[in-house]
mmCIF file of C-alpha atoms and ligand atoms in Angstrom:
data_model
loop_
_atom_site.group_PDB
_atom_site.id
_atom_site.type_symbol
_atom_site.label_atom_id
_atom_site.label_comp_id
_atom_site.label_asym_id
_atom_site.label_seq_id
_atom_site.Cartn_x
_atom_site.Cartn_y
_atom_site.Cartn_z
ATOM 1 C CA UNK A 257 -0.158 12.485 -41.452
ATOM 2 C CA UNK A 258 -2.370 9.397 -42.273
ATOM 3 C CA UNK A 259 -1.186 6.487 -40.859
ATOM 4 C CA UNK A 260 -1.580 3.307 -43.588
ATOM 5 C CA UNK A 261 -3.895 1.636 -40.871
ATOM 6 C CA UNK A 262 -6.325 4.380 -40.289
ATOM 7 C CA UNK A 263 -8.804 3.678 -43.223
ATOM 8 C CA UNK A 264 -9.484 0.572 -42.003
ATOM 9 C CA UNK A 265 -9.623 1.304 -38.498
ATOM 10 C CA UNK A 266 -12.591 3.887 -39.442
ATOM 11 C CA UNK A 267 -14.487 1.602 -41.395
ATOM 12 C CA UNK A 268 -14.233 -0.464 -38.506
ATOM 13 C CA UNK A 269 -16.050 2.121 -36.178
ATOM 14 C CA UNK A 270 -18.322 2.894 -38.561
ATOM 15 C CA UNK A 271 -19.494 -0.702 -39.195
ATOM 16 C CA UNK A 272 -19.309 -1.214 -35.510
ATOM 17 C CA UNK A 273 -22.465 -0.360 -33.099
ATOM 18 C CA UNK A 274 -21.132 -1.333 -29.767
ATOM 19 C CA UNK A 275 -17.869 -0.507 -29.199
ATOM 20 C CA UNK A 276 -15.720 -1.217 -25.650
ATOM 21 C CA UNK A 277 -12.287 1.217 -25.040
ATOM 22 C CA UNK A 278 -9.706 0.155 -22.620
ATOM 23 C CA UNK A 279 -5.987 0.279 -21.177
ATOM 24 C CA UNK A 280 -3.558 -1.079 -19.436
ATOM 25 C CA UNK A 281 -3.418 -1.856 -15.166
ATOM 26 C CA UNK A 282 -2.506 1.416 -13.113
ATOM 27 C CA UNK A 283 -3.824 3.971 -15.724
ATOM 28 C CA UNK A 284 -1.863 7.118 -16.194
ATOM 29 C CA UNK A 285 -3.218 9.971 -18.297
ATOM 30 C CA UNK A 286 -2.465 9.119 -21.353
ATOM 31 C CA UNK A 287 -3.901 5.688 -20.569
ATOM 32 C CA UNK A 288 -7.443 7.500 -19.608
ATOM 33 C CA UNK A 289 -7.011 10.265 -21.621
ATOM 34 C CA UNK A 290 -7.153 7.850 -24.469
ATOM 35 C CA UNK A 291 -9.974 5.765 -23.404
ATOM 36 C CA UNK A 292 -11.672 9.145 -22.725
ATOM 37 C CA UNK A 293 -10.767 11.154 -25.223
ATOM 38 C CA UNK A 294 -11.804 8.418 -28.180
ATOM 39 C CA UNK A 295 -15.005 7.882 -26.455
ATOM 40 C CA UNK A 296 -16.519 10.858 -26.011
ATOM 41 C CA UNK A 297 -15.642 11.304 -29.379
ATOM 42 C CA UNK A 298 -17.117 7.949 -30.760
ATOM 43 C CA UNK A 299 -20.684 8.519 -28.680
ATOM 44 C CA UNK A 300 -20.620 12.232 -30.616
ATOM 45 C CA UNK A 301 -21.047 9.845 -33.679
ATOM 46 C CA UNK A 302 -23.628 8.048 -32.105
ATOM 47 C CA UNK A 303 -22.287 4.972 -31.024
ATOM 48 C CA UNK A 304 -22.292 3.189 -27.861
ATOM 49 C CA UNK A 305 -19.777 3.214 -25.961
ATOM 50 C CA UNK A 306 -18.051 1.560 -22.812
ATOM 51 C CA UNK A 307 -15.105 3.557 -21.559
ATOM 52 C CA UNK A 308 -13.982 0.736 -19.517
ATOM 53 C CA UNK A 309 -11.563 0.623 -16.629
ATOM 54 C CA UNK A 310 -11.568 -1.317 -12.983
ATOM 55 C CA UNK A 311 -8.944 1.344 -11.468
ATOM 56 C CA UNK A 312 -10.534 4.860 -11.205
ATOM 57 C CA UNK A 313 -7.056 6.865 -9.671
ATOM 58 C CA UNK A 314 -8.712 10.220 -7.930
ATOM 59 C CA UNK A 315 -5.755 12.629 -8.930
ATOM 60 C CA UNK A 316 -6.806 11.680 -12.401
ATOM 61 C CA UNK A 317 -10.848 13.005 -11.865
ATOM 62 C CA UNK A 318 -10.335 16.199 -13.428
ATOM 63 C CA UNK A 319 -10.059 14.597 -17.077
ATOM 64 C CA UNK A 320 -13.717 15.441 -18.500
ATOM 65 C CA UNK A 321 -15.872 11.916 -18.518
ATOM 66 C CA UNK A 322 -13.646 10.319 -15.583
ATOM 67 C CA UNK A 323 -17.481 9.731 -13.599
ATOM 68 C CA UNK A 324 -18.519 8.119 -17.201
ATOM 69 C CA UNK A 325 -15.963 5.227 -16.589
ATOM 70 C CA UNK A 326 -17.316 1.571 -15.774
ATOM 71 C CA UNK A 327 -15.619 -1.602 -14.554
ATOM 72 C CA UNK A 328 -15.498 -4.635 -16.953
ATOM 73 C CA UNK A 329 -18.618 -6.679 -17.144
ATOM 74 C CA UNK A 330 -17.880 -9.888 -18.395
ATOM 75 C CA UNK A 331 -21.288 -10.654 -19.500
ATOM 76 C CA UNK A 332 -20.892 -8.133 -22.103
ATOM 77 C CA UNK A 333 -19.873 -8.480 -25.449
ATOM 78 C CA UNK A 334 -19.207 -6.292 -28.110
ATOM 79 C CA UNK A 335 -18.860 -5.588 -31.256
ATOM 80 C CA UNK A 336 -15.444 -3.988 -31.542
ATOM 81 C CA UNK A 337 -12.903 -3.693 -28.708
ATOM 82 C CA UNK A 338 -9.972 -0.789 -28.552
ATOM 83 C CA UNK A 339 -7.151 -1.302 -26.919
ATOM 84 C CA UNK A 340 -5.383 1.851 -26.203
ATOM 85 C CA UNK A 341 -1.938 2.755 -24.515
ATOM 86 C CA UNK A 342 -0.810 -0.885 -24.476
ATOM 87 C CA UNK A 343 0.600 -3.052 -26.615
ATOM 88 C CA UNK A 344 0.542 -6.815 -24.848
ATOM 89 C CA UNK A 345 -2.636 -8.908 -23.394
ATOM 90 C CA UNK A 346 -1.402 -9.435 -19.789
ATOM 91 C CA UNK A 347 -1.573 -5.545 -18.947
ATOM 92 C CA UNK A 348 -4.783 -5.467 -19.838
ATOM 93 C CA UNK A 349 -5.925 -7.390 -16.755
ATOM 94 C CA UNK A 350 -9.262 -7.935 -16.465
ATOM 95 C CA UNK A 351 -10.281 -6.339 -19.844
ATOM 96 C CA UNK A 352 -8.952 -9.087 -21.873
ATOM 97 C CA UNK A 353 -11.798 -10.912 -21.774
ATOM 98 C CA UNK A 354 -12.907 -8.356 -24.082
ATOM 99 C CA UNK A 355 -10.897 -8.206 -26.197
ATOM 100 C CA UNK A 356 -11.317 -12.470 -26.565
ATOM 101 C CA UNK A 357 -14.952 -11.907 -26.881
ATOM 102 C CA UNK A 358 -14.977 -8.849 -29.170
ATOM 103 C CA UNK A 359 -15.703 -9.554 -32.968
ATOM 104 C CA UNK A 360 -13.254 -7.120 -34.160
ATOM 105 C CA UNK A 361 -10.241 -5.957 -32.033
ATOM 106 C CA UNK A 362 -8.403 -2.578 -32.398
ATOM 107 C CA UNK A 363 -4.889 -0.994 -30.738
ATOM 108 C CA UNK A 364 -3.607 2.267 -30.190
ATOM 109 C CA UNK A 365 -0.298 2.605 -28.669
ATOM 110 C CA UNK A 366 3.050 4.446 -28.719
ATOM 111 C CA UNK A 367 5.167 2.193 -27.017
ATOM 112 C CA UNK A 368 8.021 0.586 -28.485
ATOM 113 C CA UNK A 369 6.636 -3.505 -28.058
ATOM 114 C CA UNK A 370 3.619 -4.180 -29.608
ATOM 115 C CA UNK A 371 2.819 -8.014 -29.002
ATOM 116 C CA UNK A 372 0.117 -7.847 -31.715
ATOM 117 C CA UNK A 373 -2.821 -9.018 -29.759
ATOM 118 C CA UNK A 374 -5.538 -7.036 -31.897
ATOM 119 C CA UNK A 375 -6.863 -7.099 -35.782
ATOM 120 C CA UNK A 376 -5.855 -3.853 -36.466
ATOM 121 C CA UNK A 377 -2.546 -2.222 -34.903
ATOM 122 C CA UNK A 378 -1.874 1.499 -35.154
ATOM 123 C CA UNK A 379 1.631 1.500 -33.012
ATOM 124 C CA UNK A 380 3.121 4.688 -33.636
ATOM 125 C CA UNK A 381 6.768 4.552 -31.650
ATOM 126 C CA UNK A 382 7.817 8.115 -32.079
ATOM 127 C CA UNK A 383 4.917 9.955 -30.798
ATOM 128 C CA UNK A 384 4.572 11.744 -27.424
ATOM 129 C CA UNK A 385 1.429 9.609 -26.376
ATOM 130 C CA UNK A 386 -1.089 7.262 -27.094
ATOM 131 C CA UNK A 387 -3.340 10.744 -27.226
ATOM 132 C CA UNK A 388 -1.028 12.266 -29.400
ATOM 133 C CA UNK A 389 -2.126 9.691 -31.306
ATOM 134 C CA UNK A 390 -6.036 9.104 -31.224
ATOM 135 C CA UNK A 391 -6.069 12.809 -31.718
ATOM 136 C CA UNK A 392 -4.159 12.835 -35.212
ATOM 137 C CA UNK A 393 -6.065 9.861 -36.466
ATOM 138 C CA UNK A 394 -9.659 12.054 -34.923
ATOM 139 C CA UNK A 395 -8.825 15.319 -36.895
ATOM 140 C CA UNK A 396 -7.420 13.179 -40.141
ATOM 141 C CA UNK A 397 -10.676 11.182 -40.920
ATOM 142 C CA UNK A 398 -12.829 13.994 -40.148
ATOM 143 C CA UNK A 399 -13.898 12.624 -36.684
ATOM 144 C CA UNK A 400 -16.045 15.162 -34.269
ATOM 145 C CA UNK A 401 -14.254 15.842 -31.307
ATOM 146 C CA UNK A 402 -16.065 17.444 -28.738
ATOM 147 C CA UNK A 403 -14.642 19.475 -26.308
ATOM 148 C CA UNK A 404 -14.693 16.916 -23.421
ATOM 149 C CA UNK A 405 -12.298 14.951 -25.563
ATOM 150 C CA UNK A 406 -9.914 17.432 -26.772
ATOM 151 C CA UNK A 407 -9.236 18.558 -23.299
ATOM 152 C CA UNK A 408 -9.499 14.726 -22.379
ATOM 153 C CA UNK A 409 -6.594 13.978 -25.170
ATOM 154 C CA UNK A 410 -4.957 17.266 -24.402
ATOM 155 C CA UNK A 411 -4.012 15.915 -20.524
ATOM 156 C CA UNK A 412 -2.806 12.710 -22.110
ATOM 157 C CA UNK A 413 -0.299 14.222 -24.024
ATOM 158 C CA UNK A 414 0.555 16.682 -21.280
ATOM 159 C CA UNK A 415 1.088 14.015 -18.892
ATOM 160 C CA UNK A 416 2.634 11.776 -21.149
ATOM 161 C CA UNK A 417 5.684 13.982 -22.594
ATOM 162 C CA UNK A 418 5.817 15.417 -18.958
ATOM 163 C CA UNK A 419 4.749 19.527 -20.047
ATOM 164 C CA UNK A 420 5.636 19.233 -23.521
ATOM 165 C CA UNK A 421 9.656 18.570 -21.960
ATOM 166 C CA UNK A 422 10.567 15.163 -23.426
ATOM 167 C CA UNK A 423 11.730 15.151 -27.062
ATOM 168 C CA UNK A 424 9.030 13.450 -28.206
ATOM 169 C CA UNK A 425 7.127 16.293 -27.710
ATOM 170 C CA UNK A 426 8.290 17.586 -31.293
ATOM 171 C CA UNK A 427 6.892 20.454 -34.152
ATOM 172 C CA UNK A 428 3.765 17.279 -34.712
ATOM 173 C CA UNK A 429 3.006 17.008 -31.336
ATOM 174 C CA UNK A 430 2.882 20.734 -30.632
ATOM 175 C CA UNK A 431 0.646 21.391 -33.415
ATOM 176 C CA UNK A 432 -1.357 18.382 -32.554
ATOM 177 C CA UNK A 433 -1.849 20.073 -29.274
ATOM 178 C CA UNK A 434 -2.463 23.761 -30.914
ATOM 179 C CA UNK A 435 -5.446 21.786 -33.052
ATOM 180 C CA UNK A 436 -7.066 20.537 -30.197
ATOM 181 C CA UNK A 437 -7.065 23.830 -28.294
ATOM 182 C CA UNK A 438 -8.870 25.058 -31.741
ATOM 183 C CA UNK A 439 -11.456 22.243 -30.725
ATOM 184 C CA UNK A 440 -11.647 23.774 -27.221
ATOM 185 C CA UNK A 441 -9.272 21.952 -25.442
ATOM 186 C CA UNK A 442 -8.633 23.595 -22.189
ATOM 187 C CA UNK A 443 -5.000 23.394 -20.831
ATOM 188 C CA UNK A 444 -5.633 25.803 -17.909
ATOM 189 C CA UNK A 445 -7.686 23.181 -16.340
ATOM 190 C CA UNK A 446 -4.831 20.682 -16.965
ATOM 191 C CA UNK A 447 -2.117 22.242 -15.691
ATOM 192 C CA UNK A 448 -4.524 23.580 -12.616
ATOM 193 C CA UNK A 449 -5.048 19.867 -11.632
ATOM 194 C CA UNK A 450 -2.006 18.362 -13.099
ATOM 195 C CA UNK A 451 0.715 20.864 -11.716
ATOM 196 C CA UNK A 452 -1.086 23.701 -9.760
ATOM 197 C CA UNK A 453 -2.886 21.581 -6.907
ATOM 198 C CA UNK A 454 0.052 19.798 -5.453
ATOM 199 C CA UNK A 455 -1.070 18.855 -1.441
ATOM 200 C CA UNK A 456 2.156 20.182 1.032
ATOM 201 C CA UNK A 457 2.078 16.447 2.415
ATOM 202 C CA UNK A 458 3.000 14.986 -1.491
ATOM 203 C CA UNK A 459 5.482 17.558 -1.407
ATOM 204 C CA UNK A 460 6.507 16.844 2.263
ATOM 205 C CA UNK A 461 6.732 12.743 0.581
ATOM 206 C CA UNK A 462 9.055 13.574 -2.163
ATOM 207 C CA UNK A 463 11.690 15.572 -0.506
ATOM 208 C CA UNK A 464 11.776 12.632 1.885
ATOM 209 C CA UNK A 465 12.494 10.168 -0.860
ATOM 210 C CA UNK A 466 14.987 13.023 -2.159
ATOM 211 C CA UNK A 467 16.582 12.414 0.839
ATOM 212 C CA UNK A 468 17.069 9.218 1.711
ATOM 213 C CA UNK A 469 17.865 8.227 -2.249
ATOM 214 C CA UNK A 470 20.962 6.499 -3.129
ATOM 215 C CA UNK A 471 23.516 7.707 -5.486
ATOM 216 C CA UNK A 472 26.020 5.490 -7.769
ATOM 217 C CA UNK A 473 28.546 5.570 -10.458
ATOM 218 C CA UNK A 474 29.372 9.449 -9.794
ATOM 219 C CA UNK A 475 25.537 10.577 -9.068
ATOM 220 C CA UNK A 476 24.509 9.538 -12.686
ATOM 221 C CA UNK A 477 22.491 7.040 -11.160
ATOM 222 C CA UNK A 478 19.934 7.571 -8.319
ATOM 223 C CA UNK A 479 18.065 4.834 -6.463
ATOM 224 C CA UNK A 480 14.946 4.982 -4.083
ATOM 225 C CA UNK A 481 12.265 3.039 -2.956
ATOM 226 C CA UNK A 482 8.684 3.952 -1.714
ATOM 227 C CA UNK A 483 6.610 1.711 1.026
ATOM 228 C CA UNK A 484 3.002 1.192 1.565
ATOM 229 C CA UNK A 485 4.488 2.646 5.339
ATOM 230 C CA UNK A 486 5.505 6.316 3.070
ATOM 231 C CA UNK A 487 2.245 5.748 1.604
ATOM 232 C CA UNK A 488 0.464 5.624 4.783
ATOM 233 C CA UNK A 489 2.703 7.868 6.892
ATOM 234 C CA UNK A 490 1.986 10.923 3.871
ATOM 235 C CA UNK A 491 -1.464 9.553 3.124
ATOM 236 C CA UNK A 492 -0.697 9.498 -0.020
ATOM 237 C CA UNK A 493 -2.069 6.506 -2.817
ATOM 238 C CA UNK A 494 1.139 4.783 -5.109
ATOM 239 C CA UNK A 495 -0.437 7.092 -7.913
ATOM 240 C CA UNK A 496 0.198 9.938 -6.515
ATOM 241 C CA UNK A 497 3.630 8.681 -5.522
ATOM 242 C CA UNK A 498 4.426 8.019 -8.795
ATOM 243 C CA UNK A 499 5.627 11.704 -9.955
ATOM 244 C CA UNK A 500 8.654 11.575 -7.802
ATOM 245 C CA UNK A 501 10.739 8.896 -10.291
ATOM 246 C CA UNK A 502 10.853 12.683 -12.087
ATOM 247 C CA UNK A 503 11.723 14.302 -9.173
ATOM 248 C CA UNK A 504 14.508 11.723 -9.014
ATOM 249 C CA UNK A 505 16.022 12.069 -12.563
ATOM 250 C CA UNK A 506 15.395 16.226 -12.843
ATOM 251 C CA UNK A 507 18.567 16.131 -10.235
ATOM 252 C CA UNK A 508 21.503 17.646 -11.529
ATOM 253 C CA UNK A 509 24.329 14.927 -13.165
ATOM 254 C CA UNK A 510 21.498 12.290 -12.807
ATOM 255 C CA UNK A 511 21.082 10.013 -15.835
ATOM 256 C CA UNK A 512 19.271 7.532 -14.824
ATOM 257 C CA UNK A 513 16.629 7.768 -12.160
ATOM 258 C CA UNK A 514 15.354 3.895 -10.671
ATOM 259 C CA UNK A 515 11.989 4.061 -7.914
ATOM 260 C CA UNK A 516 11.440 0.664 -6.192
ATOM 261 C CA UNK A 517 7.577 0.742 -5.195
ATOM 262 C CA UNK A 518 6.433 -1.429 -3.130
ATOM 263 C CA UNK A 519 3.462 -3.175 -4.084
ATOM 264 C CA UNK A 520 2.925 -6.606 -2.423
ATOM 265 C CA UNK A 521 5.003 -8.568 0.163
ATOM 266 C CA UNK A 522 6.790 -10.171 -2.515
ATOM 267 C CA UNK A 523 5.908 -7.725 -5.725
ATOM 268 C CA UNK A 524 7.909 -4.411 -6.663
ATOM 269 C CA UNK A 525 7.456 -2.578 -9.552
ATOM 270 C CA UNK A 526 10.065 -0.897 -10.959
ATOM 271 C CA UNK A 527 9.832 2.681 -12.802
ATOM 272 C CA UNK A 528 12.697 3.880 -14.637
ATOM 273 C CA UNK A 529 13.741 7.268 -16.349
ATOM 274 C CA UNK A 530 16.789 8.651 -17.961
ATOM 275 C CA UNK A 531 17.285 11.836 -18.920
ATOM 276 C CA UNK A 532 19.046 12.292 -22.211
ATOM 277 C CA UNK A 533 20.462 9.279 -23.836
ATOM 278 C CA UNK A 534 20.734 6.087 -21.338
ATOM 279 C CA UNK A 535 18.238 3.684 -22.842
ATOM 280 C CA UNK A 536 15.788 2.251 -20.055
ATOM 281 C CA UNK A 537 13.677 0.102 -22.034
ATOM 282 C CA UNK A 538 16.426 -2.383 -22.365
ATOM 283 C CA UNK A 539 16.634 -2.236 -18.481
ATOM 284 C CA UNK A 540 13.311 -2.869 -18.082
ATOM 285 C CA UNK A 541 12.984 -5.082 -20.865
ATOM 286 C CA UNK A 542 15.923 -7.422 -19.218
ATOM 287 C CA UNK A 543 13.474 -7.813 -15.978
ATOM 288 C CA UNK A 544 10.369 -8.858 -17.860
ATOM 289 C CA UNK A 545 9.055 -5.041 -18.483
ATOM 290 C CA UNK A 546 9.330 -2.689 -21.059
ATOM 291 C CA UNK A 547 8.126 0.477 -22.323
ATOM 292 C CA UNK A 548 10.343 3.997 -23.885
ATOM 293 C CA UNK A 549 13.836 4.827 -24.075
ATOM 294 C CA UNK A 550 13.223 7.438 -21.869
ATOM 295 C CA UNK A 551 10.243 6.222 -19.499
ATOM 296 C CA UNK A 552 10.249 2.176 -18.436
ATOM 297 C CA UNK A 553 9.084 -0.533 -16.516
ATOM 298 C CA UNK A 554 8.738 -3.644 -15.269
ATOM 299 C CA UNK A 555 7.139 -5.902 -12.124
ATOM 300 C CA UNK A 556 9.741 -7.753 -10.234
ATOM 301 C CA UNK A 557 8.765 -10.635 -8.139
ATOM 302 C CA UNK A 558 10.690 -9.623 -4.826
ATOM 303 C CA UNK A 559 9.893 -8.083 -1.577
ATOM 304 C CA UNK A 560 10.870 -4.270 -1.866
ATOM 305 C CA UNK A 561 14.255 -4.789 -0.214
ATOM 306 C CA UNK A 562 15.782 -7.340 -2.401
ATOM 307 C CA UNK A 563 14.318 -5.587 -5.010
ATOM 308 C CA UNK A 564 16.621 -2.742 -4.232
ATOM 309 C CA UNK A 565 19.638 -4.943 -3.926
ATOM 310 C CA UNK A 566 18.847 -6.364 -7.931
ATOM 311 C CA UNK A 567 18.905 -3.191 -9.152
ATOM 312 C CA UNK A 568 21.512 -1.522 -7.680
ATOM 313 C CA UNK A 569 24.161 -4.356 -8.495
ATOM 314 C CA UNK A 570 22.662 -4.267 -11.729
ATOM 315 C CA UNK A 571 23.874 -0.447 -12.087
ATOM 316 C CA UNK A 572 26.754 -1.003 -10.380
ATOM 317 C CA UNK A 573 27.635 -3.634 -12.781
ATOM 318 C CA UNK A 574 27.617 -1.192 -15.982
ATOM 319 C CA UNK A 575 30.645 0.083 -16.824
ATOM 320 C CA UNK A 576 30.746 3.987 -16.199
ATOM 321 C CA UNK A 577 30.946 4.747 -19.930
ATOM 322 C CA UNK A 578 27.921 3.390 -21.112
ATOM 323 C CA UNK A 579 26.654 6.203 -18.550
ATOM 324 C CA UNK A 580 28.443 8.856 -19.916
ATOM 325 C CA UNK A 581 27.417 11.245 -22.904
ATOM 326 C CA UNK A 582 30.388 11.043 -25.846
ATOM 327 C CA UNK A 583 30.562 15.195 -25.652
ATOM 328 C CA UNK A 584 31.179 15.062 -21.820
ATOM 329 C CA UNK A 585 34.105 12.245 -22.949
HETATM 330 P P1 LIG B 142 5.875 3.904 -15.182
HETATM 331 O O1 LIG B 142 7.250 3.958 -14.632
HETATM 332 O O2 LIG B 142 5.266 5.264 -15.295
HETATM 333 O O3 LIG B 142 5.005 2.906 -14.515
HETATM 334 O O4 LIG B 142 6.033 3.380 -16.677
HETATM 335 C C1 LIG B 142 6.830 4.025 -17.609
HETATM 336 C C2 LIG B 142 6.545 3.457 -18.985
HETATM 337 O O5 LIG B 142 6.906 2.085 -19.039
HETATM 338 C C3 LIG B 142 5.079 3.532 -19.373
HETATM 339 O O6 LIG B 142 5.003 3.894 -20.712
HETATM 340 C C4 LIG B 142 4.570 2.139 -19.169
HETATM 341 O O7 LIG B 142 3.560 1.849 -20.052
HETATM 342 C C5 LIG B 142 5.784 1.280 -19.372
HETATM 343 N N1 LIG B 142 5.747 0.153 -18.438
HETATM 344 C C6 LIG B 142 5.713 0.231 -17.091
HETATM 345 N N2 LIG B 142 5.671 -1.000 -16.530
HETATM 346 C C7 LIG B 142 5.695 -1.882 -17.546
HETATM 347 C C8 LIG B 142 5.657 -3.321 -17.614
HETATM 348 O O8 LIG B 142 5.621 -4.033 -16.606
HETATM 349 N N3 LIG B 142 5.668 -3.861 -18.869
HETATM 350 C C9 LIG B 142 5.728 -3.088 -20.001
HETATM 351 N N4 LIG B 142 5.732 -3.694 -21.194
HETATM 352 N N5 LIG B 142 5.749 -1.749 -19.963
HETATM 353 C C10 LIG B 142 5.738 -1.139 -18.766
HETATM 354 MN MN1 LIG B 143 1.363 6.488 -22.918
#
């Protein structure tokens, strides 16, 4: 499909010369795939590029171009700035300044708040990932995409709709992916890194949280909470901790899945799932957060304990039904 904003947003890469990419605080994969993925492709046109992030996560150094990535210089300006896998200022962190400084501002982004921050918005709510995506809009206005990128964009969308398992993963997203491995992506060396190199000790880590989770409103709701203690006990970084919020919800009867991680004395962030209907953006919308129905979050402003107290009145506080599926009525 062509999205109405694509035109434009070619003819502003092609009028551009220096172009900046970036995404939002604690990159995941679709966050560097995108960044990435676009870039690689963009310097195969011959323009110069800064795939910019301060955060360089080491489970995500398999992604092809991960040793190209630099840390924001503020000195620099550029011509055009590309916002991918966000859709709000404040996430951007340290890149904002720029995107203030840029002449021309573009976004990328799936999620389903867009705060409009940049000239030209592609926010696409139904698809599977911000690579999902930059990879349509690529093939569509007859973009090269090297190699690299298609394997860069392919772990994006891997990542991001969790192995093809979410149902955003759909017949456009599957094809998306079968046109990228006709570009070379290479999945094997995805799903080697992604899913196929897990270290015993992250394993040991999750069947710890497993344990020690808490269960409400008839197991339909499971709570847990990681420490920078689990972190150092399992030597283990918060990134790498992250995968077991899908641990959490993959249990059976669990709807709702809520991880408490703590990430200052007095800051938790808060990652949400649910697993078939139970919308978790308005959760995580309510505490200052947002992102998917399925796949939220927010930052709370409490030490990791209290944290856990907030959010497990605030799911003892809904009313069973709203918890239950109407078929299972
Ligand atoms: P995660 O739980 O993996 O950190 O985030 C799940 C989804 O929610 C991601 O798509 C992410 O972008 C979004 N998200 C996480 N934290 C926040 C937040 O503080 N604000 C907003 N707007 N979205 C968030
Ligand atoms: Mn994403």
């Amino acid at each position: 499909m062509t999205h109405p904003t694509w035109p434009r947003i070619t003819r502003a890469i092609h009028e551009a010369e220096t172009i900046a990419i970036s995404g939002h605080v604690n990159p995941d994969g679709d966050c560097l795939g995108s960044i990435l993925g676009l870039g690689l492709s963009l310097e195969a046109l011959g323009k110069t590029v800064d795939m910019v992030h301060n955060e360089t996560p080491r489970h995500l150094s398999y992604i092809p171009g991960f040793d190209r990535l630099v840390p924001v210089n503020k000195d620099k300006t550029y011509d055009l700035f590309i916002m991918v896998d966000l859709g709000d200022r404040e996430r951007l962190k340290d890149s904002a300044v720029l995107l203030d400084q840029a002449k021309t501002s573009l976004n990328f982004d799936h999620h389903q708040v867009n705060e409009g921050v940049c000239d030209l918005i592609c926010q696409i709510k139904e698809a599977s990932s911000t690579c999902e995506i930059i990879a349509d809009f690529l093939i569509d206005q007859g973009f090269d995409l090297p190699k690299e990128a298609a394997t860069a964009l392919f772990a994006g969308i891997t990542t991001d709709s969790n192995r093809f398992l979410y149902d955003t993963a759909g017949a456009r997203c599957l094809r998306l992916a079968a046109d990228l491995m006709d570009r070379g992506a290479d999945p094997a060396w995805v799903y080697l890194h992604e899913y196929q190199s897990v270290q015993p000790r992250l394993f040991a880590f999750k069947g710890a949280v497993v344990e020690r989770a808490t269960f409400l409103q008839e197991g339909k709701v499971v709570l847990a909470t990681v420490t920078q203690e689990d972190l150092k006990h399992y030597n283990i970084t918060m990134g790498e901790a992250e995968g077991v919020v899908d641990v959490l919800r993959n249990l059976e009867g669990v709807e709702v899945a809520c991880l408490l991680k703590e990430t200052g004395k007095e800051e938790t962030k808060l990652s949400l799932r649910s697993k078939r209907f139970f919308s978790v953006e308005s959760v995580a919308r309510a505490f200052g957060g947002g992102g998917h129905i399925k796949a939220a979050g927010a930052t709370l402003d409490l030490p990791k304990d209290k944290a856990l107290e907030t959010m497990t009145q605030y799911f003892e506080d809904l009313d069973l039904q709203a918890l239950t599926m109407s078929e299972e009525e």
